[in-house]
C-alpha cells in the first residue's frame, strides 16, 4: 500500500470523512474527559477537516483551519473556514481563548513550528488541546488508514512525535502541560470492530492506548 501525503489522502477521504471510526470516537471521548468548556469562547480548530467537531460547540466565535480544500468543501455548515498550514496560520496573535489541534499534528514534520503557531494565536492564560494517535499505538503496528470511495485501502503519512518532543516544543513557546490523557481501546468502540468483522483484533487490542491528548495552558506573561 502506497503512503499518501495528508493533502493527497484527505482529498480522497473528504466525501465520507464524517463517518466515525475507532480513532475519531476515542479521540472525542478523550477530549471530552479534559472538561474544557467552549461556551462563550473564541475557539480555533486547526486541522478541522469537515468542521464536524466545531458543530458540536457553543463557542461565541468558532473558526476552522485545514490544509485540505476538499475537506473544507465537505463541511455541512456556514462557519468561518480557512485554508491554511498549521505552521503559517493567517490569523492574529492572541486571538483565541481555546485552540484545538486534533488528530492532525502527526501529519506535520516540524512539530516545533506547529506549536509555535498554536501558541501565537492563543491568548495568554488560554488553553491549547493537542491530540494524536499515541506513539505506543504506532509502535504496536497501528497505521493511519481509510478506505476510499472505490473501496481501496489507503494509508496516510504519519510522523511520530514522542512525549519528550511534544514537551520541548510546547515549553519553548510558553505552553505548559496541565493534563496528558490516553484513550484506550474498550467497550465504547467495540461495535466498530464488530461491524468490520474484526472482533479478534478488538480482543487483542483491548486496554491498549490508541489516542493521546494533551491539555496545555499558555503562560500569562507570554505573547508568542
Short mmCIF file of C-alpha atoms in Angstrom, two decimals:
data_model
loop_
_atom_site.label_atom_id
_atom_site.label_comp_id
_atom_site.label_asym_id
_atom_site.label_seq_id
_atom_site.Cartn_x
_atom_site.Cartn_y
_atom_site.Cartn_z
CA UNK A 1 0.00 0.00 0.00
CA UNK A 2 1.50 3.34 -1.04
CA UNK A 3 1.59 6.09 1.58
CA UNK A 4 -0.21 9.32 0.71
CA UNK A 5 0.54 12.81 1.96
CA UNK A 6 -2.17 14.40 4.07
CA UNK A 7 -3.22 16.64 1.18
CA UNK A 8 -3.50 13.67 -1.21
CA UNK A 9 -5.23 11.41 1.27
CA UNK A 10 -7.86 13.78 2.56
CA UNK A 11 -8.84 14.73 -0.97
CA UNK A 12 -9.90 11.09 -1.37
CA UNK A 13 -11.39 10.74 2.12
CA UNK A 14 -13.33 14.02 2.29
CA UNK A 15 -16.60 12.76 0.81
CA UNK A 16 -17.17 10.24 3.61
CA UNK A 17 -14.93 11.58 6.37
CA UNK A 18 -17.95 12.34 8.58
CA UNK A 19 -18.32 8.63 9.35
CA UNK A 20 -16.84 7.97 12.80
CA UNK A 21 -14.01 5.49 13.31
CA UNK A 22 -12.45 3.82 16.32
CA UNK A 23 -9.79 6.55 16.45
CA UNK A 24 -12.14 9.51 16.00
CA UNK A 25 -14.60 8.13 18.56
CA UNK A 26 -11.90 7.56 21.17
CA UNK A 27 -10.35 10.94 20.46
CA UNK A 28 -13.67 12.70 21.01
CA UNK A 29 -14.18 10.84 24.29
CA UNK A 30 -10.69 11.74 25.43
CA UNK A 31 -11.12 15.44 24.66
CA UNK A 32 -14.46 15.43 26.49
CA UNK A 33 -12.68 13.96 29.54
CA UNK A 34 -10.47 17.07 29.68
CA UNK A 35 -13.58 19.11 30.59
CA UNK A 36 -12.62 22.29 28.73
CA UNK A 37 -15.83 24.24 28.14
CA UNK A 38 -16.15 26.23 24.92
CA UNK A 39 -19.21 28.29 25.86
CA UNK A 40 -18.83 31.99 25.03
CA UNK A 41 -15.19 31.44 23.98
CA UNK A 42 -13.28 32.26 20.84
CA UNK A 43 -12.35 28.81 19.51
CA UNK A 44 -9.93 27.86 16.74
CA UNK A 45 -9.82 24.32 15.34
CA UNK A 46 -6.56 23.77 13.44
CA UNK A 47 -6.90 20.74 11.20
CA UNK A 48 -10.69 20.92 11.44
CA UNK A 49 -11.37 18.65 8.47
CA UNK A 50 -15.08 18.91 7.68
CA UNK A 51 -15.60 21.01 10.84
CA UNK A 52 -17.70 18.28 12.42
CA UNK A 53 -16.38 18.96 15.93
CA UNK A 54 -16.99 22.69 15.62
CA UNK A 55 -20.66 21.96 15.01
CA UNK A 56 -20.86 20.43 18.49
CA UNK A 57 -19.62 23.54 20.29
CA UNK A 58 -21.38 26.60 21.67
CA UNK A 59 -18.41 28.91 21.21
CA UNK A 60 -19.10 32.59 20.60
CA UNK A 61 -16.57 32.54 17.76
CA UNK A 62 -15.65 29.29 16.02
CA UNK A 63 -13.12 29.24 13.19
CA UNK A 64 -11.75 26.19 11.42
CA UNK A 65 -8.47 25.86 9.55
CA UNK A 66 -7.41 22.98 7.32
CA UNK A 67 -4.81 22.38 4.64
CA UNK A 68 -7.31 20.42 2.52
CA UNK A 69 -9.75 22.45 0.45
CA UNK A 70 -11.63 19.20 -0.27
CA UNK A 71 -12.28 18.66 3.43
CA UNK A 72 -13.49 22.21 3.97
CA UNK A 73 -15.71 21.95 0.88
CA UNK A 74 -17.41 18.94 2.50
CA UNK A 75 -18.29 20.95 5.64
CA UNK A 76 -22.02 20.99 6.34
CA UNK A 77 -22.49 24.40 7.91
CA UNK A 78 -21.56 28.01 7.32
CA UNK A 79 -18.89 28.53 9.95
CA UNK A 80 -15.79 30.53 9.07
CA UNK A 81 -13.33 28.13 7.45
CA UNK A 82 -9.83 28.94 6.21
CA UNK A 83 -7.41 27.00 4.01
CA UNK A 84 -4.02 27.25 5.71
CA UNK A 85 -1.00 25.39 7.07
CA UNK A 86 -0.63 24.99 10.83
CA UNK A 87 2.95 26.24 10.54
CA UNK A 88 1.81 29.54 8.98
CA UNK A 89 -1.63 30.50 10.27
CA UNK A 90 -3.06 33.67 8.66
CA UNK A 91 -4.60 34.75 11.96
CA UNK A 92 -3.89 37.45 14.51
CA UNK A 93 -1.80 36.91 17.63
CA UNK A 94 -3.58 36.22 20.92
CA UNK A 95 -6.99 35.96 19.24
CA UNK A 96 -8.40 32.71 20.67
CA UNK A 97 -9.28 31.51 24.17
CA UNK A 98 -9.11 27.86 23.13
CA UNK A 99 -7.09 26.33 20.30
CA UNK A 100 -7.68 22.77 19.13
CA UNK A 101 -5.20 20.72 17.12
CA UNK A 102 -6.94 17.37 16.95
CA UNK A 103 -5.62 14.25 15.18
CA UNK A 104 -3.51 16.44 12.93
CA UNK A 105 -0.05 17.06 14.37
CA UNK A 106 1.15 13.63 13.25
CA UNK A 107 0.83 14.87 9.68
CA UNK A 108 3.35 17.64 10.44
CA UNK A 109 7.07 17.01 10.25
CA UNK A 110 8.09 20.21 12.07
CA UNK A 111 6.34 19.88 15.41
CA UNK A 112 8.25 22.88 16.82
CA UNK A 113 6.89 25.21 14.14
CA UNK A 114 3.38 23.86 14.69
CA UNK A 115 3.46 24.50 18.44
CA UNK A 116 4.85 27.99 17.85
CA UNK A 117 1.81 28.91 15.77
CA UNK A 118 -0.68 27.26 18.14
CA UNK A 119 0.79 29.32 20.97
CA UNK A 120 0.97 32.55 18.96
CA UNK A 121 -2.75 32.66 18.21
CA UNK A 122 -3.78 31.71 21.77
CA UNK A 123 -4.43 34.38 24.42
CA UNK A 124 -2.15 34.42 27.50
CA UNK A 125 -3.79 32.10 30.01
CA UNK A 126 -5.69 30.36 27.23
CA UNK A 127 -5.70 26.65 26.53
CA UNK A 128 -4.45 24.50 23.70
CA UNK A 129 -5.60 20.91 23.17
CA UNK A 130 -3.38 18.68 21.04
CA UNK A 131 -4.39 15.10 20.25
CA UNK A 132 -3.00 12.39 18.02
CA UNK A 133 -2.61 8.67 17.62
CA UNK A 134 -0.48 7.55 20.56
CA UNK A 135 3.15 6.68 19.74
CA UNK A 136 2.59 3.40 21.60
CA UNK A 137 -0.16 2.53 19.10
CA UNK A 138 2.09 3.25 16.12
CA UNK A 139 4.82 1.12 17.71
CA UNK A 140 2.26 -1.69 18.09
CA UNK A 141 1.51 -1.61 14.36
CA UNK A 142 -1.40 0.84 14.02
CA UNK A 143 -1.37 2.97 10.87
CA UNK A 144 -3.42 5.93 9.71
CA UNK A 145 -5.63 4.24 7.13
CA UNK A 146 -9.01 4.66 5.47
CA UNK A 147 -10.93 3.09 2.60
CA UNK A 148 -11.64 5.41 -0.33
CA UNK A 149 -14.90 5.70 -2.29
CA UNK A 150 -13.81 2.86 -4.60
CA UNK A 151 -13.17 0.52 -1.68
CA UNK A 152 -9.39 0.83 -1.95
CA UNK A 153 -7.45 0.82 1.36
CA UNK A 154 -5.24 3.89 1.73
CA UNK A 155 -2.54 4.85 4.21
CA UNK A 156 -1.73 8.40 5.27
CA UNK A 157 1.73 9.73 6.02
CA UNK A 158 2.37 9.99 9.76
CA UNK A 159 5.28 11.45 11.70
CA UNK A 160 5.73 10.07 15.22
CA UNK A 161 6.43 12.74 17.85
CA UNK A 162 7.16 11.23 21.25
CA UNK A 163 6.23 12.76 24.59
CA UNK A 164 9.59 14.49 25.00
CA UNK A 165 9.28 16.13 21.57
CA UNK A 166 5.84 17.48 22.48
CA UNK A 167 7.05 18.76 25.85
CA UNK A 168 10.11 20.51 24.43
CA UNK A 169 8.20 22.12 21.58
CA UNK A 170 5.45 23.33 23.91
CA UNK A 171 7.74 24.72 26.61
CA UNK A 172 9.78 26.63 24.05
CA UNK A 173 6.72 28.71 23.15
CA UNK A 174 5.24 29.26 26.60
CA UNK A 175 2.84 26.31 26.73
CA UNK A 176 2.74 24.11 29.81
CA UNK A 177 1.07 20.71 30.05
CA UNK A 178 -1.78 20.60 32.56
CA UNK A 179 -3.02 17.12 31.70
CA UNK A 180 -1.90 14.24 29.50
CA UNK A 181 -4.68 11.70 28.95
CA UNK A 182 -4.70 8.47 26.97
CA UNK A 183 -7.70 6.93 25.22
CA UNK A 184 -7.68 3.13 25.41
CA UNK A 185 -9.47 0.53 23.31
CA UNK A 186 -12.52 -0.57 25.29
CA UNK A 187 -16.27 -1.25 25.27
CA UNK A 188 -17.31 2.10 23.78
CA UNK A 189 -15.60 1.25 20.47
CA UNK A 190 -16.31 -2.48 20.34
CA UNK A 191 -19.11 -2.04 17.79
CA UNK A 192 -16.70 -0.58 15.22
CA UNK A 193 -14.65 -3.77 15.33
CA UNK A 194 -17.80 -5.88 15.28
CA UNK A 195 -19.21 -4.11 12.22
CA UNK A 196 -15.88 -4.59 10.44
CA UNK A 197 -15.73 -8.28 11.34
CA UNK A 198 -12.60 -7.70 13.44
CA UNK A 199 -13.60 -8.82 16.91
CA UNK A 200 -10.38 -10.81 17.19
CA UNK A 201 -8.46 -7.55 16.75
CA UNK A 202 -10.63 -5.93 19.43
CA UNK A 203 -9.77 -8.73 21.84
CA UNK A 204 -6.06 -8.39 21.05
CA UNK A 205 -6.09 -4.60 21.41
CA UNK A 206 -8.41 -4.32 24.42
CA UNK A 207 -6.95 -1.96 27.01
CA UNK A 208 -4.15 -0.71 24.77
CA UNK A 209 -3.57 3.04 24.28
CA UNK A 210 -4.71 4.40 20.94
CA UNK A 211 -5.11 8.17 21.35
CA UNK A 212 -3.00 10.68 23.29
CA UNK A 213 -4.43 14.05 24.36
CA UNK A 214 -2.58 16.98 25.90
CA UNK A 215 -4.18 19.96 27.58
CA UNK A 216 -1.78 22.90 27.68
CA UNK A 217 -2.05 26.39 29.12
CA UNK A 218 -0.29 29.41 27.71
CA UNK A 219 1.75 31.35 30.26
CA UNK A 220 0.10 34.61 31.37
CA UNK A 221 3.22 36.57 30.53
CA UNK A 222 3.77 35.03 27.11
CA UNK A 223 2.93 36.99 23.97
CA UNK A 224 4.28 34.42 21.49
#
